[in-house]
Amino acid sequence: MTPPDAPGSRWSDLDRPPLNAAALRRALVRPGGLWTSLDVVQRTGSTNTDLVASGGTEGAVLVAEEQSAGRGRLDRTWTAPARSGLFFSVLLTPGPAVPVARWGWLPLLAGVATATALSRAAGVDTALKWPNDLLVTVDGTERKTGGILAERTGDSVVVGIGLNVTLRADELPVPGAGSLALAGAQVLDRDPLLRAVLRSVEDWYGQWRAADGDPAACGLQDTYAAGCATLGRTVRAELPGGRALVGEAVAVDGDGRLVLATAEGVQEPVGAGDIVHLRPAQ
């Protein structure tokens, strides 16, 4: 047995206790609910990769205490110390009620669900950067504390969420990163935070699917816009193929695309790319 204070022990950092998988299952997995299974692993490469390979059914949740090859959009890596955050993936099967054309709303839905859950459960204001970043304010500066990655797998979509919870300033992987702790969150216990986020995802997903994936009818489009820190700013969209587009982010359209108003007076929707905030919203 590994001594409790050994470097490899999951109890080696008492400020970061392990998740209680059994308690999480009791709270979240229930007849008639969305979540059908919940597993916690100590370490893996990527929960998204594992869940895609598992061939699981809708409602499967996989949580890792540590990821060695966590991935973000555009093949970026996501690294954090063990038990310093929430790193998990969920498997969703929206069809046949929801047309495939509307599945692109799933990462935005996950962002709305996570932000609203953190506001209630952690007492911290979380903004959304289009399309998939979660921002908090640390010392008056916006910092990225989380990200979302959705991947199609057959008739399903795996949505991965990574969230820095107790990361300290000297542990930040890159400039511009943040954590709930650094943002002054009132709750840093990962168990209630994970329960809150998964319940929020279940609620928003249920509303969205009941509306056949129509983001306007279920309120998702308006809620996303209200919490989106990108809207109202001058931004640069770095598009596939090396093209860049500068303009004011004026809307998120019905397909989940960011609409930019350019200096030429044209409104152009952006469906994929990296967004750089150039100036704050007026």
PDB file of C-alpha atoms in Angstrom:
ATOM      1  CA  MET A   1       0.000   0.000   0.000  1.00  0.00           C
ATOM      2  CA  THR A   2       1.317   3.451  -0.901  1.00  0.00           C
ATOM      3  CA  PRO A   3       1.955   5.620   2.207  1.00  0.00           C
ATOM      4  CA  PRO A   4      -0.547   8.535   2.381  1.00  0.00           C
ATOM      5  CA  ASP A   5       2.166  11.154   1.952  1.00  0.00           C
ATOM      6  CA  ALA A   6       4.026   9.444  -0.887  1.00  0.00           C
ATOM      7  CA  PRO A   7       4.352  11.544  -4.074  1.00  0.00           C
ATOM      8  CA  GLY A   8       2.379   8.996  -6.083  1.00  0.00           C
ATOM      9  CA  SER A   9      -0.485   8.795  -3.607  1.00  0.00           C
ATOM     10  CA  ARG A  10      -3.806  10.395  -4.488  1.00  0.00           C
ATOM     11  CA  TRP A  11      -3.776  11.758  -0.908  1.00  0.00           C
ATOM     12  CA  SER A  12      -0.357  13.451  -1.307  1.00  0.00           C
ATOM     13  CA  ASP A  13      -1.981  16.893  -1.732  1.00  0.00           C
ATOM     14  CA  LEU A  14      -4.619  17.194   0.984  1.00  0.00           C
ATOM     15  CA  ASP A  15      -5.980  20.369  -0.594  1.00  0.00           C
ATOM     16  CA  ARG A  16      -6.972  18.193  -3.558  1.00  0.00           C
ATOM     17  CA  PRO A  17      -8.869  15.163  -2.288  1.00  0.00           C
ATOM     18  CA  PRO A  18     -10.007  12.520  -4.785  1.00  0.00           C
ATOM     19  CA  LEU A  19     -13.500  12.490  -6.214  1.00  0.00           C
ATOM     20  CA  ASN A  20     -16.014  10.145  -4.595  1.00  0.00           C
ATOM     21  CA  ALA A  21     -17.185   8.058  -7.550  1.00  0.00           C
ATOM     22  CA  ALA A  22     -19.794   6.106  -5.590  1.00  0.00           C
ATOM     23  CA  ALA A  23     -21.395   9.266  -4.200  1.00  0.00           C
ATOM     24  CA  LEU A  24     -21.395  10.871  -7.644  1.00  0.00           C
ATOM     25  CA  ARG A  25     -23.148   7.846  -9.128  1.00  0.00           C
ATOM     26  CA  ARG A  26     -25.768   7.862  -6.366  1.00  0.00           C
ATOM     27  CA  ALA A  27     -26.461  11.547  -7.010  1.00  0.00           C
ATOM     28  CA  LEU A  28     -26.512  11.514 -10.810  1.00  0.00           C
ATOM     29  CA  VAL A  29     -27.318   8.070 -12.221  1.00  0.00           C
ATOM     30  CA  ARG A  30     -31.022   7.395 -11.795  1.00  0.00           C
ATOM     31  CA  PRO A  31     -33.862   5.752 -13.743  1.00  0.00           C
ATOM     32  CA  GLY A  32     -35.278   8.092 -16.357  1.00  0.00           C
ATOM     33  CA  GLY A  33     -32.325  10.478 -16.121  1.00  0.00           C
ATOM     34  CA  LEU A  34     -29.804  11.310 -18.821  1.00  0.00           C
ATOM     35  CA  TRP A  35     -26.739   9.932 -17.057  1.00  0.00           C
ATOM     36  CA  THR A  36     -26.582   6.139 -17.324  1.00  0.00           C
ATOM     37  CA  SER A  37     -23.060   5.456 -16.032  1.00  0.00           C
ATOM     38  CA  LEU A  38     -20.272   7.390 -14.343  1.00  0.00           C
ATOM     39  CA  ASP A  39     -16.706   6.181 -14.008  1.00  0.00           C
ATOM     40  CA  VAL A  40     -13.699   7.892 -12.442  1.00  0.00           C
ATOM     41  CA  VAL A  41     -10.182   6.856 -13.471  1.00  0.00           C
ATOM     42  CA  GLN A  42      -7.004   8.018 -11.781  1.00  0.00           C
ATOM     43  CA  ARG A  43      -5.111   8.834 -14.972  1.00  0.00           C
ATOM     44  CA  THR A  44      -5.644   8.547 -18.690  1.00  0.00           C
ATOM     45  CA  GLY A  45      -4.493  10.136 -21.912  1.00  0.00           C
ATOM     46  CA  SER A  46      -7.790  11.756 -22.899  1.00  0.00           C
ATOM     47  CA  THR A  47     -11.316  11.114 -21.637  1.00  0.00           C
ATOM     48  CA  ASN A  48     -12.664  12.061 -25.068  1.00  0.00           C
ATOM     49  CA  THR A  49     -10.473   9.480 -26.784  1.00  0.00           C
ATOM     50  CA  ASP A  50     -11.415   6.805 -24.255  1.00  0.00           C
ATOM     51  CA  LEU A  51     -15.131   7.490 -24.507  1.00  0.00           C
ATOM     52  CA  VAL A  52     -15.056   7.535 -28.318  1.00  0.00           C
ATOM     53  CA  ALA A  53     -13.319   4.136 -28.252  1.00  0.00           C
ATOM     54  CA  SER A  54     -15.648   2.671 -25.628  1.00  0.00           C
ATOM     55  CA  GLY A  55     -18.671   2.270 -27.885  1.00  0.00           C
ATOM     56  CA  GLY A  56     -20.802   3.272 -24.918  1.00  0.00           C
ATOM     57  CA  THR A  57     -24.428   4.336 -24.853  1.00  0.00           C
ATOM     58  CA  GLU A  58     -25.930   7.768 -24.380  1.00  0.00           C
ATOM     59  CA  GLY A  59     -25.427   9.210 -20.936  1.00  0.00           C
ATOM     60  CA  ALA A  60     -22.029   7.648 -20.242  1.00  0.00           C
ATOM     61  CA  VAL A  61     -19.743   9.925 -18.193  1.00  0.00           C
ATOM     62  CA  LEU A  62     -15.991   9.395 -17.871  1.00  0.00           C
ATOM     63  CA  VAL A  63     -13.984  11.486 -15.400  1.00  0.00           C
ATOM     64  CA  ALA A  64     -10.198  11.501 -15.003  1.00  0.00           C
ATOM     65  CA  GLU A  65      -8.322  12.774 -11.973  1.00  0.00           C
ATOM     66  CA  GLU A  66      -5.450  13.522 -14.348  1.00  0.00           C
ATOM     67  CA  GLN A  67      -5.026  13.592 -18.130  1.00  0.00           C
ATOM     68  CA  SER A  68      -1.644  13.084 -19.760  1.00  0.00           C
ATOM     69  CA  ALA A  69      -2.836  13.953 -23.270  1.00  0.00           C
ATOM     70  CA  GLY A  70      -5.840  16.197 -22.773  1.00  0.00           C
ATOM     71  CA  ARG A  71      -6.856  17.933 -25.993  1.00  0.00           C
ATOM     72  CA  GLY A  72      -8.435  21.231 -26.878  1.00  0.00           C
ATOM     73  CA  ARG A  73      -9.515  22.671 -30.199  1.00  0.00           C
ATOM     74  CA  LEU A  74      -6.998  22.972 -33.044  1.00  0.00           C
ATOM     75  CA  ASP A  75      -4.953  20.079 -31.601  1.00  0.00           C
ATOM     76  CA  ARG A  76      -3.864  22.084 -28.564  1.00  0.00           C
ATOM     77  CA  THR A  77      -2.877  20.237 -25.407  1.00  0.00           C
ATOM     78  CA  TRP A  78      -4.488  20.650 -21.995  1.00  0.00           C
ATOM     79  CA  THR A  79      -2.331  19.878 -18.962  1.00  0.00           C
ATOM     80  CA  ALA A  80      -2.916  20.317 -15.232  1.00  0.00           C
ATOM     81  CA  PRO A  81      -1.735  18.695 -11.985  1.00  0.00           C
ATOM     82  CA  ALA A  82      -3.674  15.681 -10.712  1.00  0.00           C
ATOM     83  CA  ARG A  83      -6.982  16.524  -8.995  1.00  0.00           C
ATOM     84  CA  SER A  84      -6.523  20.257  -9.662  1.00  0.00           C
ATOM     85  CA  GLY A  85      -9.577  20.440 -11.900  1.00  0.00           C
ATOM     86  CA  LEU A  86     -12.477  18.652 -13.519  1.00  0.00           C
ATOM     87  CA  PHE A  87     -11.600  16.705 -16.662  1.00  0.00           C
ATOM     88  CA  PHE A  88     -14.503  14.691 -18.032  1.00  0.00           C
ATOM     89  CA  SER A  89     -16.398  13.652 -21.147  1.00  0.00           C
ATOM     90  CA  VAL A  90     -20.027  12.745 -21.783  1.00  0.00           C
ATOM     91  CA  LEU A  91     -21.592  10.785 -24.631  1.00  0.00           C
ATOM     92  CA  LEU A  92     -24.762  12.218 -26.190  1.00  0.00           C
ATOM     93  CA  THR A  93     -26.995  10.845 -28.955  1.00  0.00           C
ATOM     94  CA  PRO A  94     -29.298  13.696 -30.053  1.00  0.00           C
ATOM     95  CA  GLY A  95     -31.031  11.928 -32.952  1.00  0.00           C
ATOM     96  CA  PRO A  96     -33.371  11.188 -34.487  1.00  0.00           C
ATOM     97  CA  ALA A  97     -35.369  14.136 -33.163  1.00  0.00           C
ATOM     98  CA  VAL A  98     -32.525  16.640 -33.611  1.00  0.00           C
ATOM     99  CA  PRO A  99     -31.259  17.160 -37.186  1.00  0.00           C
ATOM    100  CA  VAL A 100     -27.516  16.637 -37.599  1.00  0.00           C
ATOM    101  CA  ALA A 101     -27.221  20.230 -38.832  1.00  0.00           C
ATOM    102  CA  ARG A 102     -28.042  21.403 -35.292  1.00  0.00           C
ATOM    103  CA  TRP A 103     -25.533  19.188 -33.497  1.00  0.00           C
ATOM    104  CA  GLY A 104     -22.998  22.001 -33.773  1.00  0.00           C
ATOM    105  CA  TRP A 105     -24.823  23.667 -30.895  1.00  0.00           C
ATOM    106  CA  LEU A 106     -23.694  20.983 -28.441  1.00  0.00           C
ATOM    107  CA  PRO A 107     -20.357  22.598 -27.438  1.00  0.00           C
ATOM    108  CA  LEU A 108     -22.121  25.945 -27.036  1.00  0.00           C
ATOM    109  CA  LEU A 109     -24.819  24.242 -24.962  1.00  0.00           C
ATOM    110  CA  ALA A 110     -22.117  22.704 -22.776  1.00  0.00           C
ATOM    111  CA  GLY A 111     -20.590  26.150 -22.306  1.00  0.00           C
ATOM    112  CA  VAL A 112     -23.895  27.680 -21.231  1.00  0.00           C
ATOM    113  CA  ALA A 113     -24.599  24.766 -18.895  1.00  0.00           C
ATOM    114  CA  THR A 114     -21.159  24.966 -17.277  1.00  0.00           C
ATOM    115  CA  ALA A 115     -21.220  28.741 -16.875  1.00  0.00           C
ATOM    116  CA  THR A 116     -24.684  28.778 -15.307  1.00  0.00           C
ATOM    117  CA  ALA A 117     -23.759  25.905 -12.979  1.00  0.00           C
ATOM    118  CA  LEU A 118     -20.580  27.615 -11.794  1.00  0.00           C
ATOM    119  CA  SER A 119     -22.432  30.856 -11.149  1.00  0.00           C
ATOM    120  CA  ARG A 120     -24.839  29.045  -8.827  1.00  0.00           C
ATOM    121  CA  ALA A 121     -22.569  26.438  -7.266  1.00  0.00           C
ATOM    122  CA  ALA A 122     -19.260  28.307  -6.989  1.00  0.00           C
ATOM    123  CA  GLY A 123     -20.394  31.902  -6.804  1.00  0.00           C
ATOM    124  CA  VAL A 124     -18.068  32.935  -9.613  1.00  0.00           C
ATOM    125  CA  ASP A 125     -18.963  34.844 -12.760  1.00  0.00           C
ATOM    126  CA  THR A 126     -17.988  32.824 -15.823  1.00  0.00           C
ATOM    127  CA  ALA A 127     -18.127  34.276 -19.330  1.00  0.00           C
ATOM    128  CA  LEU A 128     -18.053  32.472 -22.673  1.00  0.00           C
ATOM    129  CA  LYS A 129     -15.545  33.150 -25.417  1.00  0.00           C
ATOM    130  CA  TRP A 130     -16.825  31.898 -28.761  1.00  0.00           C
ATOM    131  CA  PRO A 131     -16.872  29.070 -29.511  1.00  0.00           C
ATOM    132  CA  ASN A 132     -15.765  27.008 -26.559  1.00  0.00           C
ATOM    133  CA  ASP A 133     -13.704  28.773 -23.896  1.00  0.00           C
ATOM    134  CA  LEU A 134     -14.777  29.538 -20.322  1.00  0.00           C
ATOM    135  CA  LEU A 135     -13.389  32.782 -18.916  1.00  0.00           C
ATOM    136  CA  VAL A 136     -13.064  34.109 -15.367  1.00  0.00           C
ATOM    137  CA  THR A 137     -11.698  37.420 -14.121  1.00  0.00           C
ATOM    138  CA  VAL A 138      -8.458  37.349 -12.133  1.00  0.00           C
ATOM    139  CA  ASP A 139      -7.115  40.669 -10.843  1.00  0.00           C
ATOM    140  CA  GLY A 140      -9.227  42.551 -13.379  1.00  0.00           C
ATOM    141  CA  THR A 141      -8.029  40.466 -16.332  1.00  0.00           C
ATOM    142  CA  GLU A 142      -9.949  37.836 -18.276  1.00  0.00           C
ATOM    143  CA  ARG A 143      -8.346  34.415 -17.984  1.00  0.00           C
ATOM    144  CA  LYS A 144      -9.245  31.091 -19.578  1.00  0.00           C
ATOM    145  CA  THR A 145     -10.258  28.595 -16.917  1.00  0.00           C
ATOM    146  CA  GLY A 146     -11.920  25.965 -19.070  1.00  0.00           C
ATOM    147  CA  GLY A 147     -12.515  24.621 -22.522  1.00  0.00           C
ATOM    148  CA  ILE A 148     -14.874  22.332 -24.395  1.00  0.00           C
ATOM    149  CA  LEU A 149     -14.179  19.885 -27.217  1.00  0.00           C
ATOM    150  CA  ALA A 150     -16.964  18.067 -29.094  1.00  0.00           C
ATOM    151  CA  GLU A 151     -16.241  15.159 -31.442  1.00  0.00           C
ATOM    152  CA  ARG A 152     -18.633  13.200 -33.648  1.00  0.00           C
ATOM    153  CA  THR A 153     -18.520   9.429 -33.261  1.00  0.00           C
ATOM    154  CA  GLY A 154     -21.043   7.554 -35.395  1.00  0.00           C
ATOM    155  CA  ASP A 155     -24.534   8.575 -34.350  1.00  0.00           C
ATOM    156  CA  SER A 156     -23.281  10.237 -31.176  1.00  0.00           C
ATOM    157  CA  VAL A 157     -21.212  13.182 -29.998  1.00  0.00           C
ATOM    158  CA  VAL A 158     -18.632  13.061 -27.228  1.00  0.00           C
ATOM    159  CA  VAL A 159     -18.357  16.378 -25.402  1.00  0.00           C
ATOM    160  CA  GLY A 160     -15.265  16.904 -23.265  1.00  0.00           C
ATOM    161  CA  ILE A 161     -15.033  19.609 -20.608  1.00  0.00           C
ATOM    162  CA  GLY A 162     -11.844  20.670 -18.862  1.00  0.00           C
ATOM    163  CA  LEU A 163     -12.015  23.099 -15.968  1.00  0.00           C
ATOM    164  CA  ASN A 164      -9.193  24.451 -13.781  1.00  0.00           C
ATOM    165  CA  VAL A 165     -10.453  24.512 -10.188  1.00  0.00           C
ATOM    166  CA  THR A 166      -7.626  24.817  -7.641  1.00  0.00           C
ATOM    167  CA  LEU A 167      -4.724  25.632  -9.954  1.00  0.00           C
ATOM    168  CA  ARG A 168      -2.308  28.025  -8.243  1.00  0.00           C
ATOM    169  CA  ALA A 169      -0.548  30.919  -9.937  1.00  0.00           C
ATOM    170  CA  ASP A 170       2.780  29.075 -10.109  1.00  0.00           C
ATOM    171  CA  GLU A 171       1.063  26.097 -11.776  1.00  0.00           C
ATOM    172  CA  LEU A 172      -0.553  27.946 -14.682  1.00  0.00           C
ATOM    173  CA  PRO A 173       0.506  26.245 -17.932  1.00  0.00           C
ATOM    174  CA  VAL A 174       0.436  29.329 -20.159  1.00  0.00           C
ATOM    175  CA  PRO A 175      -0.021  33.101 -19.857  1.00  0.00           C
ATOM    176  CA  GLY A 176      -3.707  33.892 -19.928  1.00  0.00           C
ATOM    177  CA  ALA A 177      -4.743  30.778 -17.999  1.00  0.00           C
ATOM    178  CA  GLY A 178      -6.723  30.998 -14.784  1.00  0.00           C
ATOM    179  CA  SER A 179      -8.676  28.935 -12.292  1.00  0.00           C
ATOM    180  CA  LEU A 180     -11.745  29.151 -10.095  1.00  0.00           C
ATOM    181  CA  ALA A 181      -9.486  29.521  -7.041  1.00  0.00           C
ATOM    182  CA  LEU A 182      -7.635  32.484  -8.533  1.00  0.00           C
ATOM    183  CA  ALA A 183     -10.987  34.058  -9.454  1.00  0.00           C
ATOM    184  CA  GLY A 184     -12.130  33.893  -5.822  1.00  0.00           C
ATOM    185  CA  ALA A 185     -14.714  31.131  -6.153  1.00  0.00           C
ATOM    186  CA  GLN A 186     -16.614  30.438  -2.937  1.00  0.00           C
ATOM    187  CA  VAL A 187     -16.684  26.649  -3.500  1.00  0.00           C
ATOM    188  CA  LEU A 188     -13.682  24.612  -4.682  1.00  0.00           C
ATOM    189  CA  ASP A 189     -14.882  21.149  -3.692  1.00  0.00           C
ATOM    190  CA  ARG A 190     -14.914  19.299  -7.011  1.00  0.00           C
ATOM    191  CA  ASP A 191     -17.683  16.843  -6.080  1.00  0.00           C
ATOM    192  CA  PRO A 192     -20.520  19.406  -5.792  1.00  0.00           C
ATOM    193  CA  LEU A 193     -19.114  21.353  -8.741  1.00  0.00           C
ATOM    194  CA  LEU A 194     -19.185  18.271 -10.981  1.00  0.00           C
ATOM    195  CA  ARG A 195     -22.704  17.403  -9.825  1.00  0.00           C
ATOM    196  CA  ALA A 196     -23.852  20.948 -10.578  1.00  0.00           C
ATOM    197  CA  VAL A 197     -22.329  20.989 -14.064  1.00  0.00           C
ATOM    198  CA  LEU A 198     -23.709  17.583 -15.051  1.00  0.00           C
ATOM    199  CA  ARG A 199     -27.193  18.460 -13.778  1.00  0.00           C
ATOM    200  CA  SER A 200     -27.053  21.701 -15.729  1.00  0.00           C
ATOM    201  CA  VAL A 201     -25.969  19.881 -18.897  1.00  0.00           C
ATOM    202  CA  GLU A 202     -28.841  17.414 -18.408  1.00  0.00           C
ATOM    203  CA  ASP A 203     -31.336  20.256 -18.006  1.00  0.00           C
ATOM    204  CA  TRP A 204     -30.171  22.260 -21.034  1.00  0.00           C
ATOM    205  CA  TYR A 205     -29.795  19.157 -23.211  1.00  0.00           C
ATOM    206  CA  GLY A 206     -33.315  18.061 -22.322  1.00  0.00           C
ATOM    207  CA  GLN A 207     -34.769  21.452 -23.260  1.00  0.00           C
ATOM    208  CA  TRP A 208     -32.778  21.601 -26.494  1.00  0.00           C
ATOM    209  CA  ARG A 209     -33.749  18.102 -27.554  1.00  0.00           C
ATOM    210  CA  ALA A 210     -37.413  18.707 -26.673  1.00  0.00           C
ATOM    211  CA  ALA A 211     -37.275  21.687 -29.060  1.00  0.00           C
ATOM    212  CA  ASP A 212     -35.821  19.433 -31.796  1.00  0.00           C
ATOM    213  CA  GLY A 213     -32.512  21.215 -31.419  1.00  0.00           C
ATOM    214  CA  ASP A 214     -33.932  24.670 -32.206  1.00  0.00           C
ATOM    215  CA  PRO A 215     -31.639  27.000 -30.205  1.00  0.00           C
ATOM    216  CA  ALA A 216     -34.063  29.919 -30.346  1.00  0.00           C
ATOM    217  CA  ALA A 217     -37.126  27.955 -29.238  1.00  0.00           C
ATOM    218  CA  CYS A 218     -35.433  26.556 -26.117  1.00  0.00           C
ATOM    219  CA  GLY A 219     -33.742  29.835 -25.142  1.00  0.00           C
ATOM    220  CA  LEU A 220     -30.233  28.531 -25.743  1.00  0.00           C
ATOM    221  CA  GLN A 221     -29.321  31.059 -28.429  1.00  0.00           C
ATOM    222  CA  ASP A 222     -30.343  34.082 -26.329  1.00  0.00           C
ATOM    223  CA  THR A 223     -28.707  32.708 -23.188  1.00  0.00           C
ATOM    224  CA  TYR A 224     -25.467  32.042 -25.019  1.00  0.00           C
ATOM    225  CA  ALA A 225     -25.461  35.555 -26.459  1.00  0.00           C
ATOM    226  CA  ALA A 226     -26.130  37.083 -23.033  1.00  0.00           C
ATOM    227  CA  GLY A 227     -23.125  35.318 -21.529  1.00  0.00           C
ATOM    228  CA  CYS A 228     -20.759  35.625 -24.484  1.00  0.00           C
ATOM    229  CA  ALA A 229     -17.831  37.961 -23.797  1.00  0.00           C
ATOM    230  CA  THR A 230     -16.928  37.955 -27.509  1.00  0.00           C
ATOM    231  CA  LEU A 231     -20.028  39.842 -28.652  1.00  0.00           C
ATOM    232  CA  GLY A 232     -19.596  43.600 -28.935  1.00  0.00           C
ATOM    233  CA  ARG A 233     -15.827  43.352 -29.294  1.00  0.00           C
ATOM    234  CA  THR A 234     -13.495  43.930 -32.160  1.00  0.00           C
ATOM    235  CA  VAL A 235     -11.929  40.545 -32.855  1.00  0.00           C
ATOM    236  CA  ARG A 236      -9.627  38.831 -35.284  1.00  0.00           C
ATOM    237  CA  ALA A 237     -10.795  35.493 -36.635  1.00  0.00           C
ATOM    238  CA  GLU A 238      -7.884  33.308 -37.733  1.00  0.00           C
ATOM    239  CA  LEU A 239      -9.561  31.046 -40.262  1.00  0.00           C
ATOM    240  CA  PRO A 240      -8.588  27.696 -41.782  1.00  0.00           C
ATOM    241  CA  GLY A 241      -6.192  28.132 -44.696  1.00  0.00           C
ATOM    242  CA  GLY A 242      -4.324  31.031 -43.113  1.00  0.00           C
ATOM    243  CA  ARG A 243      -6.938  33.714 -43.837  1.00  0.00           C
ATOM    244  CA  ALA A 244      -7.721  36.287 -41.141  1.00  0.00           C
ATOM    245  CA  LEU A 245     -10.815  38.438 -40.731  1.00  0.00           C
ATOM    246  CA  VAL A 246     -11.152  41.479 -38.453  1.00  0.00           C
ATOM    247  CA  GLY A 247     -14.484  42.927 -37.416  1.00  0.00           C
ATOM    248  CA  GLU A 248     -16.934  43.544 -34.610  1.00  0.00           C
ATOM    249  CA  ALA A 249     -18.626  40.417 -33.259  1.00  0.00           C
ATOM    250  CA  VAL A 250     -22.291  41.367 -33.539  1.00  0.00           C
ATOM    251  CA  ALA A 251     -24.257  38.114 -33.171  1.00  0.00           C
ATOM    252  CA  VAL A 252     -24.312  34.343 -32.892  1.00  0.00           C
ATOM    253  CA  ASP A 253     -26.592  33.084 -35.650  1.00  0.00           C
ATOM    254  CA  GLY A 254     -29.009  30.166 -35.685  1.00  0.00           C
ATOM    255  CA  ASP A 255     -26.261  27.784 -36.756  1.00  0.00           C
ATOM    256  CA  GLY A 256     -24.022  28.792 -33.831  1.00  0.00           C
ATOM    257  CA  ARG A 257     -21.683  30.800 -36.065  1.00  0.00           C
ATOM    258  CA  LEU A 258     -20.116  34.072 -34.938  1.00  0.00           C
ATOM    259  CA  VAL A 259     -21.184  36.986 -37.159  1.00  0.00           C
ATOM    260  CA  LEU A 260     -18.550  39.667 -37.753  1.00  0.00           C
ATOM    261  CA  ALA A 261     -19.305  43.133 -39.104  1.00  0.00           C
ATOM    262  CA  THR A 262     -16.245  44.185 -41.097  1.00  0.00           C
ATOM    263  CA  ALA A 263     -14.955  47.645 -41.938  1.00  0.00           C
ATOM    264  CA  GLU A 264     -16.272  47.103 -45.480  1.00  0.00           C
ATOM    265  CA  GLY A 265     -19.823  47.010 -44.147  1.00  0.00           C
ATOM    266  CA  VAL A 266     -20.242  43.273 -44.684  1.00  0.00           C
ATOM    267  CA  GLN A 267     -21.579  40.862 -42.084  1.00  0.00           C
ATOM    268  CA  GLU A 268     -19.724  37.588 -42.403  1.00  0.00           C
ATOM    269  CA  PRO A 269     -20.472  34.430 -40.384  1.00  0.00           C
ATOM    270  CA  VAL A 270     -17.521  32.470 -39.020  1.00  0.00           C
ATOM    271  CA  GLY A 271     -18.139  28.770 -38.370  1.00  0.00           C
ATOM    272  CA  ALA A 272     -14.618  27.648 -37.471  1.00  0.00           C
ATOM    273  CA  GLY A 273     -11.397  29.339 -36.479  1.00  0.00           C
ATOM    274  CA  ASP A 274      -9.477  30.904 -33.622  1.00  0.00           C
ATOM    275  CA  ILE A 275     -10.864  34.139 -32.184  1.00  0.00           C
ATOM    276  CA  VAL A 276      -8.590  36.805 -30.686  1.00  0.00           C
ATOM    277  CA  HIS A 277     -10.220  39.578 -28.626  1.00  0.00           C
ATOM    278  CA  LEU A 278      -8.631  42.838 -29.798  1.00  0.00           C
ATOM    279  CA  ARG A 279     -10.633  45.427 -27.842  1.00  0.00           C
ATOM    280  CA  PRO A 280     -13.135  45.216 -24.983  1.00  0.00           C
ATOM    281  CA  ALA A 281     -16.841  45.623 -25.660  1.00  0.00           C
ATOM    282  CA  GLN A 282     -18.016  49.220 -25.586  1.00  0.00           C
TER     283      GLN A 282
END
